[in-house]
Amino acid sequence: DAGVTQSPTHLIKTRGQQVTLRCSPKSGHDTVSWYQQALGQGPQFIFQYYEEEERQRGNFPDRFSGHQFPNYSSELNVNALLLGDSALYLCASSRYARGYNSPLHFGNGTRLTVT
Amino acid sequence: GQQVMQIPQYQHVQEGEDFTTYCNSSTTLSNIQWYKQRPGGHPVFLIQLVKSGEVKKQKRLTFQFGEAKKNSSLHITATQTTDVGTYFCAYIQGAQKLVFGQGTRLTINP
């Protein structure tokens, strides 16, 4: 039973560029959430996708966008990268129907470095 | 929105000593979850508490939710080197949006 998988593992980009990160949820999960974790900090919620729609959004600018596909996998896109976007990007999956009784399962993350 | 504050930010102990981290909120929380993140790893769900005064145990780990549902604690008895990592409390806001505390980083001297 595969857990949450993310790709790529590491990525180095230049300021102003665009990046796409990918996530496949755990088998049986239909909801994908994205979190940004700066060094030494707790993860910060970016947004959540369910049924291919953005359901909740955190305090992140429109440069951050996402998509969910019919197979529940998801992408996170960040445009016009800033140095401050350097962080670990975590994808988490869950089952929407269980509400808050469905703990999040996190992937290993993508380490993004912006130079 | 609501914030949860964790203390201490760092804790270094000798192997075999106990460890406690605290999570505090200024407002009542409907639930609290605890996650562990190993160095270089990702957060792993440990437990969820939802009832006032709830206490749950997992081997050497004891989790408590305060009577007023404004604070929570995680206590580890007789730490082992495998306990190294950062422990986060978090609560769910809306439909499965997790709000994390800053975490307590635990290091252990073997």
PDB file of C-alpha atoms in Angstrom:
ATOM      1  CA  ASP A   1       0.000   0.000   0.000  1.00  0.00           C
ATOM      2  CA  ALA A   2       1.846   3.067  -1.272  1.00  0.00           C
ATOM      3  CA  GLY A   3       1.895   6.102   0.934  1.00  0.00           C
ATOM      4  CA  VAL A   4       1.950   9.683  -0.255  1.00  0.00           C
ATOM      5  CA  THR A   5       4.551  10.189  -2.965  1.00  0.00           C
ATOM      6  CA  GLN A   6       6.000  13.510  -4.038  1.00  0.00           C
ATOM      7  CA  SER A   7       8.279  14.540  -6.851  1.00  0.00           C
ATOM      8  CA  PRO A   8      10.836  15.830  -7.305  1.00  0.00           C
ATOM      9  CA  THR A   9      12.731  15.372  -4.053  1.00  0.00           C
ATOM     10  CA  HIS A  10      14.890  18.439  -4.498  1.00  0.00           C
ATOM     11  CA  LEU A  11      14.728  21.381  -6.847  1.00  0.00           C
ATOM     12  CA  ILE A  12      16.849  24.473  -7.403  1.00  0.00           C
ATOM     13  CA  LYS A  13      15.319  27.428  -9.229  1.00  0.00           C
ATOM     14  CA  THR A  14      16.212  31.029  -9.934  1.00  0.00           C
ATOM     15  CA  ARG A  15      14.207  34.044  -8.800  1.00  0.00           C
ATOM     16  CA  GLY A  16      11.386  34.808 -11.207  1.00  0.00           C
ATOM     17  CA  GLN A  17      11.095  31.281 -12.522  1.00  0.00           C
ATOM     18  CA  GLN A  18       8.096  29.012 -12.182  1.00  0.00           C
ATOM     19  CA  VAL A  19       7.959  25.587 -10.540  1.00  0.00           C
ATOM     20  CA  THR A  20       5.556  22.644 -10.507  1.00  0.00           C
ATOM     21  CA  LEU A  21       5.535  20.087  -7.716  1.00  0.00           C
ATOM     22  CA  ARG A  22       3.613  16.811  -7.886  1.00  0.00           C
ATOM     23  CA  CYS A  23       1.873  14.598  -5.370  1.00  0.00           C
ATOM     24  CA  SER A  24       0.115  11.243  -5.442  1.00  0.00           C
ATOM     25  CA  PRO A  25      -2.076  10.590  -2.406  1.00  0.00           C
ATOM     26  CA  LYS A  26      -2.162   7.473  -0.288  1.00  0.00           C
ATOM     27  CA  SER A  27      -4.362   4.731  -1.707  1.00  0.00           C
ATOM     28  CA  GLY A  28      -7.976   5.259  -0.676  1.00  0.00           C
ATOM     29  CA  HIS A  29      -7.539   8.988  -0.022  1.00  0.00           C
ATOM     30  CA  ASP A  30      -9.374  11.604  -2.052  1.00  0.00           C
ATOM     31  CA  THR A  31      -8.203  14.886  -0.532  1.00  0.00           C
ATOM     32  CA  VAL A  32      -4.835  16.545  -1.004  1.00  0.00           C
ATOM     33  CA  SER A  33      -3.483  19.459   0.995  1.00  0.00           C
ATOM     34  CA  TRP A  34      -0.254  21.369   0.469  1.00  0.00           C
ATOM     35  CA  TYR A  35       1.907  22.848   3.201  1.00  0.00           C
ATOM     36  CA  GLN A  36       4.999  25.023   3.172  1.00  0.00           C
ATOM     37  CA  GLN A  37       7.564  24.411   5.903  1.00  0.00           C
ATOM     38  CA  ALA A  38      10.340  26.945   6.316  1.00  0.00           C
ATOM     39  CA  LEU A  39      13.445  25.846   8.159  1.00  0.00           C
ATOM     40  CA  GLY A  40      12.817  25.530  11.886  1.00  0.00           C
ATOM     41  CA  GLN A  41       9.113  26.290  11.573  1.00  0.00           C
ATOM     42  CA  GLY A  42       5.885  24.338  11.626  1.00  0.00           C
ATOM     43  CA  PRO A  43       4.148  23.575   8.330  1.00  0.00           C
ATOM     44  CA  GLN A  44       1.904  26.359   6.985  1.00  0.00           C
ATOM     45  CA  PHE A  45      -1.282  25.459   5.122  1.00  0.00           C
ATOM     46  CA  ILE A  46      -1.342  26.573   1.485  1.00  0.00           C
ATOM     47  CA  PHE A  47      -4.553  25.012   0.143  1.00  0.00           C
ATOM     48  CA  GLN A  48      -6.632  21.867  -0.045  1.00  0.00           C
ATOM     49  CA  TYR A  49      -8.155  20.080  -3.034  1.00  0.00           C
ATOM     50  CA  TYR A  50     -11.128  17.766  -3.088  1.00  0.00           C
ATOM     51  CA  GLU A  51     -13.153  16.685  -6.106  1.00  0.00           C
ATOM     52  CA  GLU A  52     -10.753  18.657  -8.318  1.00  0.00           C
ATOM     53  CA  GLU A  53     -11.679  21.932  -6.623  1.00  0.00           C
ATOM     54  CA  GLU A  54      -9.819  24.165  -4.205  1.00  0.00           C
ATOM     55  CA  ARG A  55     -11.788  23.869  -0.957  1.00  0.00           C
ATOM     56  CA  GLN A  56      -9.758  25.900   1.502  1.00  0.00           C
ATOM     57  CA  ARG A  57      -6.891  28.312   1.105  1.00  0.00           C
ATOM     58  CA  GLY A  58      -4.348  29.646   3.534  1.00  0.00           C
ATOM     59  CA  ASN A  59      -2.701  33.051   3.568  1.00  0.00           C
ATOM     60  CA  PHE A  60      -0.647  32.636   0.401  1.00  0.00           C
ATOM     61  CA  PRO A  61      -0.573  34.933  -2.645  1.00  0.00           C
ATOM     62  CA  ASP A  62      -2.086  34.078  -6.007  1.00  0.00           C
ATOM     63  CA  ARG A  63       1.379  33.096  -7.240  1.00  0.00           C
ATOM     64  CA  PHE A  64       0.591  29.801  -5.547  1.00  0.00           C
ATOM     65  CA  SER A  65      -1.922  27.753  -7.491  1.00  0.00           C
ATOM     66  CA  GLY A  66      -2.841  24.137  -7.708  1.00  0.00           C
ATOM     67  CA  HIS A  67      -4.736  21.461  -9.462  1.00  0.00           C
ATOM     68  CA  GLN A  68      -6.221  18.095  -8.658  1.00  0.00           C
ATOM     69  CA  PHE A  69      -6.707  15.425 -11.285  1.00  0.00           C
ATOM     70  CA  PRO A  70      -9.482  12.796 -11.569  1.00  0.00           C
ATOM     71  CA  ASN A  71      -7.126  10.174 -10.100  1.00  0.00           C
ATOM     72  CA  TYR A  72      -6.789  12.423  -6.983  1.00  0.00           C
ATOM     73  CA  SER A  73      -3.167  13.335  -7.672  1.00  0.00           C
ATOM     74  CA  SER A  74      -2.287  16.991  -7.390  1.00  0.00           C
ATOM     75  CA  GLU A  75       0.127  19.663  -8.543  1.00  0.00           C
ATOM     76  CA  LEU A  76       1.342  22.798  -6.814  1.00  0.00           C
ATOM     77  CA  ASN A  77       2.497  25.620  -9.055  1.00  0.00           C
ATOM     78  CA  VAL A  78       4.433  28.640  -7.889  1.00  0.00           C
ATOM     79  CA  ASN A  79       5.026  31.535 -10.284  1.00  0.00           C
ATOM     80  CA  ALA A  80       7.516  34.382 -10.109  1.00  0.00           C
ATOM     81  CA  LEU A  81       9.608  32.660  -7.469  1.00  0.00           C
ATOM     82  CA  LEU A  82      11.051  34.721  -4.631  1.00  0.00           C
ATOM     83  CA  LEU A  83      13.981  33.885  -2.380  1.00  0.00           C
ATOM     84  CA  GLY A  84      11.475  33.549   0.461  1.00  0.00           C
ATOM     85  CA  ASP A  85       9.760  30.680  -1.321  1.00  0.00           C
ATOM     86  CA  SER A  86      12.697  28.453  -0.422  1.00  0.00           C
ATOM     87  CA  ALA A  87      11.218  25.788   1.839  1.00  0.00           C
ATOM     88  CA  LEU A  88      10.132  22.191   2.171  1.00  0.00           C
ATOM     89  CA  TYR A  89       6.809  21.693   0.410  1.00  0.00           C
ATOM     90  CA  LEU A  90       4.739  18.940   1.924  1.00  0.00           C
ATOM     91  CA  CYS A  91       1.772  17.204   0.404  1.00  0.00           C
ATOM     92  CA  ALA A  92      -0.720  15.534   2.735  1.00  0.00           C
ATOM     93  CA  SER A  93      -3.636  13.305   1.878  1.00  0.00           C
ATOM     94  CA  SER A  94      -6.742  12.259   3.752  1.00  0.00           C
ATOM     95  CA  ARG A  95     -10.299  11.053   3.297  1.00  0.00           C
ATOM     96  CA  TYR A  96     -12.684  13.979   3.055  1.00  0.00           C
ATOM     97  CA  ALA A  97     -15.742  12.095   4.262  1.00  0.00           C
ATOM     98  CA  ARG A  98     -14.170  11.388   7.656  1.00  0.00           C
ATOM     99  CA  GLY A  99     -13.744  15.077   8.384  1.00  0.00           C
ATOM    100  CA  TYR A 100     -11.376  15.833  11.224  1.00  0.00           C
ATOM    101  CA  ASN A 101     -11.308  12.167  12.165  1.00  0.00           C
ATOM    102  CA  SER A 102      -9.083  11.523   9.164  1.00  0.00           C
ATOM    103  CA  PRO A 103      -5.479  12.204  10.176  1.00  0.00           C
ATOM    104  CA  LEU A 104      -3.228  13.616   7.504  1.00  0.00           C
ATOM    105  CA  HIS A 105      -0.621  11.406   5.859  1.00  0.00           C
ATOM    106  CA  PHE A 106       2.338  13.426   4.687  1.00  0.00           C
ATOM    107  CA  GLY A 107       4.725  12.747   1.842  1.00  0.00           C
ATOM    108  CA  ASN A 108       8.480  13.159   2.178  1.00  0.00           C
ATOM    109  CA  GLY A 109       8.272  16.624   0.663  1.00  0.00           C
ATOM    110  CA  THR A 110      10.041  18.558  -2.054  1.00  0.00           C
ATOM    111  CA  ARG A 111      12.945  20.740  -0.937  1.00  0.00           C
ATOM    112  CA  LEU A 112      12.819  23.898  -3.083  1.00  0.00           C
ATOM    113  CA  THR A 113      15.776  26.253  -3.121  1.00  0.00           C
ATOM    114  CA  VAL A 114      15.426  29.602  -4.877  1.00  0.00           C
ATOM    115  CA  THR A 115      18.670  31.404  -5.723  1.00  0.00           C
TER     116      THR A 115
ATOM    117  CA  GLY B   1      -6.972  33.000  13.293  1.00  0.00           C
ATOM    118  CA  GLN B   2      -6.188  31.040  16.426  1.00  0.00           C
ATOM    119  CA  GLN B   3      -2.574  30.352  17.212  1.00  0.00           C
ATOM    120  CA  VAL B   4      -1.099  27.548  19.251  1.00  0.00           C
ATOM    121  CA  MET B   5       2.111  28.218  21.131  1.00  0.00           C
ATOM    122  CA  GLN B   6       4.478  25.423  21.991  1.00  0.00           C
ATOM    123  CA  ILE B   7       7.050  25.442  24.757  1.00  0.00           C
ATOM    124  CA  PRO B   8       9.870  24.858  25.016  1.00  0.00           C
ATOM    125  CA  GLN B   9      11.230  25.523  21.537  1.00  0.00           C
ATOM    126  CA  TYR B  10      14.194  23.242  22.201  1.00  0.00           C
ATOM    127  CA  GLN B  11      14.882  20.533  24.769  1.00  0.00           C
ATOM    128  CA  HIS B  12      18.046  18.526  25.236  1.00  0.00           C
ATOM    129  CA  VAL B  13      17.967  15.558  27.604  1.00  0.00           C
ATOM    130  CA  GLN B  14      20.101  12.631  28.632  1.00  0.00           C
ATOM    131  CA  GLU B  15      18.849   9.293  27.391  1.00  0.00           C
ATOM    132  CA  GLY B  16      16.542   7.848  30.021  1.00  0.00           C
ATOM    133  CA  GLU B  17      15.288  11.226  31.249  1.00  0.00           C
ATOM    134  CA  ASP B  18      11.686  12.282  30.803  1.00  0.00           C
ATOM    135  CA  PHE B  19      10.534  14.952  28.352  1.00  0.00           C
ATOM    136  CA  THR B  20       7.429  17.121  28.213  1.00  0.00           C
ATOM    137  CA  THR B  21       6.243  19.613  25.620  1.00  0.00           C
ATOM    138  CA  TYR B  22       3.292  21.930  26.101  1.00  0.00           C
ATOM    139  CA  CYS B  23       0.845  23.396  23.629  1.00  0.00           C
ATOM    140  CA  ASN B  24      -1.236  26.441  24.593  1.00  0.00           C
ATOM    141  CA  SER B  25      -4.068  28.311  22.942  1.00  0.00           C
ATOM    142  CA  SER B  26      -5.794  31.524  23.968  1.00  0.00           C
ATOM    143  CA  THR B  27      -9.111  30.145  22.771  1.00  0.00           C
ATOM    144  CA  THR B  28     -10.933  26.840  23.131  1.00  0.00           C
ATOM    145  CA  LEU B  29      -9.931  24.191  20.634  1.00  0.00           C
ATOM    146  CA  SER B  30     -12.302  21.540  19.273  1.00  0.00           C
ATOM    147  CA  ASN B  31      -9.461  19.082  18.836  1.00  0.00           C
ATOM    148  CA  ILE B  32      -5.698  18.735  19.062  1.00  0.00           C
ATOM    149  CA  GLN B  33      -3.397  16.492  17.116  1.00  0.00           C
ATOM    150  CA  TRP B  34       0.251  15.636  17.715  1.00  0.00           C
ATOM    151  CA  TYR B  35       2.821  14.906  15.020  1.00  0.00           C
ATOM    152  CA  LYS B  36       6.451  13.845  15.127  1.00  0.00           C
ATOM    153  CA  GLN B  37       8.967  14.878  12.493  1.00  0.00           C
ATOM    154  CA  ARG B  38      12.335  13.144  12.470  1.00  0.00           C
ATOM    155  CA  PRO B  39      15.345  15.146  11.233  1.00  0.00           C
ATOM    156  CA  GLY B  40      15.118  15.280   7.437  1.00  0.00           C
ATOM    157  CA  GLY B  41      11.734  13.593   7.514  1.00  0.00           C
ATOM    158  CA  HIS B  42       8.087  14.497   7.286  1.00  0.00           C
ATOM    159  CA  PRO B  43       5.426  14.919   9.998  1.00  0.00           C
ATOM    160  CA  VAL B  44       3.926  11.633  11.166  1.00  0.00           C
ATOM    161  CA  PHE B  45       0.580  11.553  12.951  1.00  0.00           C
ATOM    162  CA  LEU B  46       0.771  10.368  16.551  1.00  0.00           C
ATOM    163  CA  ILE B  47      -2.638  10.986  18.120  1.00  0.00           C
ATOM    164  CA  GLN B  48      -5.785  13.077  18.173  1.00  0.00           C
ATOM    165  CA  LEU B  49      -7.563  14.336  21.311  1.00  0.00           C
ATOM    166  CA  VAL B  50     -11.080  15.749  21.231  1.00  0.00           C
ATOM    167  CA  LYS B  51     -12.568  15.460  24.739  1.00  0.00           C
ATOM    168  CA  SER B  52     -12.028  17.775  27.677  1.00  0.00           C
ATOM    169  CA  GLY B  53      -9.524  16.253  30.108  1.00  0.00           C
ATOM    170  CA  GLU B  54      -8.745  13.385  27.749  1.00  0.00           C
ATOM    171  CA  VAL B  55      -5.609  11.341  28.429  1.00  0.00           C
ATOM    172  CA  LYS B  56      -4.232   8.831  25.957  1.00  0.00           C
ATOM    173  CA  LYS B  57      -1.152   6.657  26.189  1.00  0.00           C
ATOM    174  CA  GLN B  58       1.036   5.073  23.556  1.00  0.00           C
ATOM    175  CA  LYS B  59       3.737   3.008  25.250  1.00  0.00           C
ATOM    176  CA  ARG B  60       6.072   5.622  26.796  1.00  0.00           C
ATOM    177  CA  LEU B  61       4.095   8.582  25.384  1.00  0.00           C
ATOM    178  CA  THR B  62       1.258  10.211  27.347  1.00  0.00           C
ATOM    179  CA  PHE B  63      -0.962  12.827  25.731  1.00  0.00           C
ATOM    180  CA  GLN B  64      -3.320  15.127  27.626  1.00  0.00           C
ATOM    181  CA  PHE B  65      -5.987  17.608  26.600  1.00  0.00           C
ATOM    182  CA  GLY B  66      -6.777  20.218  29.226  1.00  0.00           C
ATOM    183  CA  GLU B  67     -10.118  20.526  30.956  1.00  0.00           C
ATOM    184  CA  ALA B  68     -10.751  23.884  29.287  1.00  0.00           C
ATOM    185  CA  LYS B  69      -9.536  22.512  25.931  1.00  0.00           C
ATOM    186  CA  LYS B  70      -7.024  25.349  25.687  1.00  0.00           C
ATOM    187  CA  ASN B  71      -3.870  23.382  26.303  1.00  0.00           C
ATOM    188  CA  SER B  72      -2.331  20.012  25.682  1.00  0.00           C
ATOM    189  CA  SER B  73       0.840  18.196  26.602  1.00  0.00           C
ATOM    190  CA  LEU B  74       2.958  15.328  25.396  1.00  0.00           C
ATOM    191  CA  HIS B  75       5.088  13.517  27.964  1.00  0.00           C
ATOM    192  CA  ILE B  76       7.712  10.915  27.097  1.00  0.00           C
ATOM    193  CA  THR B  77       8.929   8.660  29.883  1.00  0.00           C
ATOM    194  CA  ALA B  78      12.516   7.411  29.833  1.00  0.00           C
ATOM    195  CA  THR B  79      13.527   8.857  26.472  1.00  0.00           C
ATOM    196  CA  GLN B  80      15.373   6.760  23.925  1.00  0.00           C
ATOM    197  CA  THR B  81      17.500   7.923  20.997  1.00  0.00           C
ATOM    198  CA  THR B  82      14.661   6.957  18.672  1.00  0.00           C
ATOM    199  CA  ASP B  83      12.573   9.741  20.242  1.00  0.00           C
ATOM    200  CA  VAL B  84      14.776  12.415  18.634  1.00  0.00           C
ATOM    201  CA  GLY B  85      12.825  14.791  16.419  1.00  0.00           C
ATOM    202  CA  THR B  86      10.489  17.757  16.459  1.00  0.00           C
ATOM    203  CA  TYR B  87       7.076  17.344  18.057  1.00  0.00           C
ATOM    204  CA  PHE B  88       4.252  19.482  16.746  1.00  0.00           C
ATOM    205  CA  CYS B  89       0.815  20.079  18.110  1.00  0.00           C
ATOM    206  CA  ALA B  90      -1.843  21.127  15.623  1.00  0.00           C
ATOM    207  CA  TYR B  91      -5.565  21.671  15.465  1.00  0.00           C
ATOM    208  CA  ILE B  92      -8.027  21.335  12.641  1.00  0.00           C
ATOM    209  CA  GLN B  93      -9.702  24.491  11.396  1.00  0.00           C
ATOM    210  CA  GLY B  94     -12.567  24.064   8.952  1.00  0.00           C
ATOM    211  CA  ALA B  95     -12.452  20.986   6.742  1.00  0.00           C
ATOM    212  CA  GLN B  96      -9.125  19.324   7.581  1.00  0.00           C
ATOM    213  CA  LYS B  97      -6.927  22.447   7.480  1.00  0.00           C
ATOM    214  CA  LEU B  98      -4.249  21.863  10.080  1.00  0.00           C
ATOM    215  CA  VAL B  99      -2.805  24.780  12.019  1.00  0.00           C
ATOM    216  CA  PHE B 100       0.552  23.808  13.489  1.00  0.00           C
ATOM    217  CA  GLY B 101       2.463  25.124  16.448  1.00  0.00           C
ATOM    218  CA  GLN B 102       6.136  25.998  16.040  1.00  0.00           C
ATOM    219  CA  GLY B 103       7.223  22.651  17.409  1.00  0.00           C
ATOM    220  CA  THR B 104       9.552  21.471  20.156  1.00  0.00           C
ATOM    221  CA  ARG B 105      12.833  20.068  18.952  1.00  0.00           C
ATOM    222  CA  LEU B 106      14.059  17.201  21.128  1.00  0.00           C
ATOM    223  CA  THR B 107      17.689  16.134  21.098  1.00  0.00           C
ATOM    224  CA  ILE B 108      19.058  13.304  23.245  1.00  0.00           C
ATOM    225  CA  ASN B 109      22.499  12.631  24.603  1.00  0.00           C
ATOM    226  CA  PRO B 110      23.067   8.848  24.529  1.00  0.00           C
TER     227      PRO B 110
END
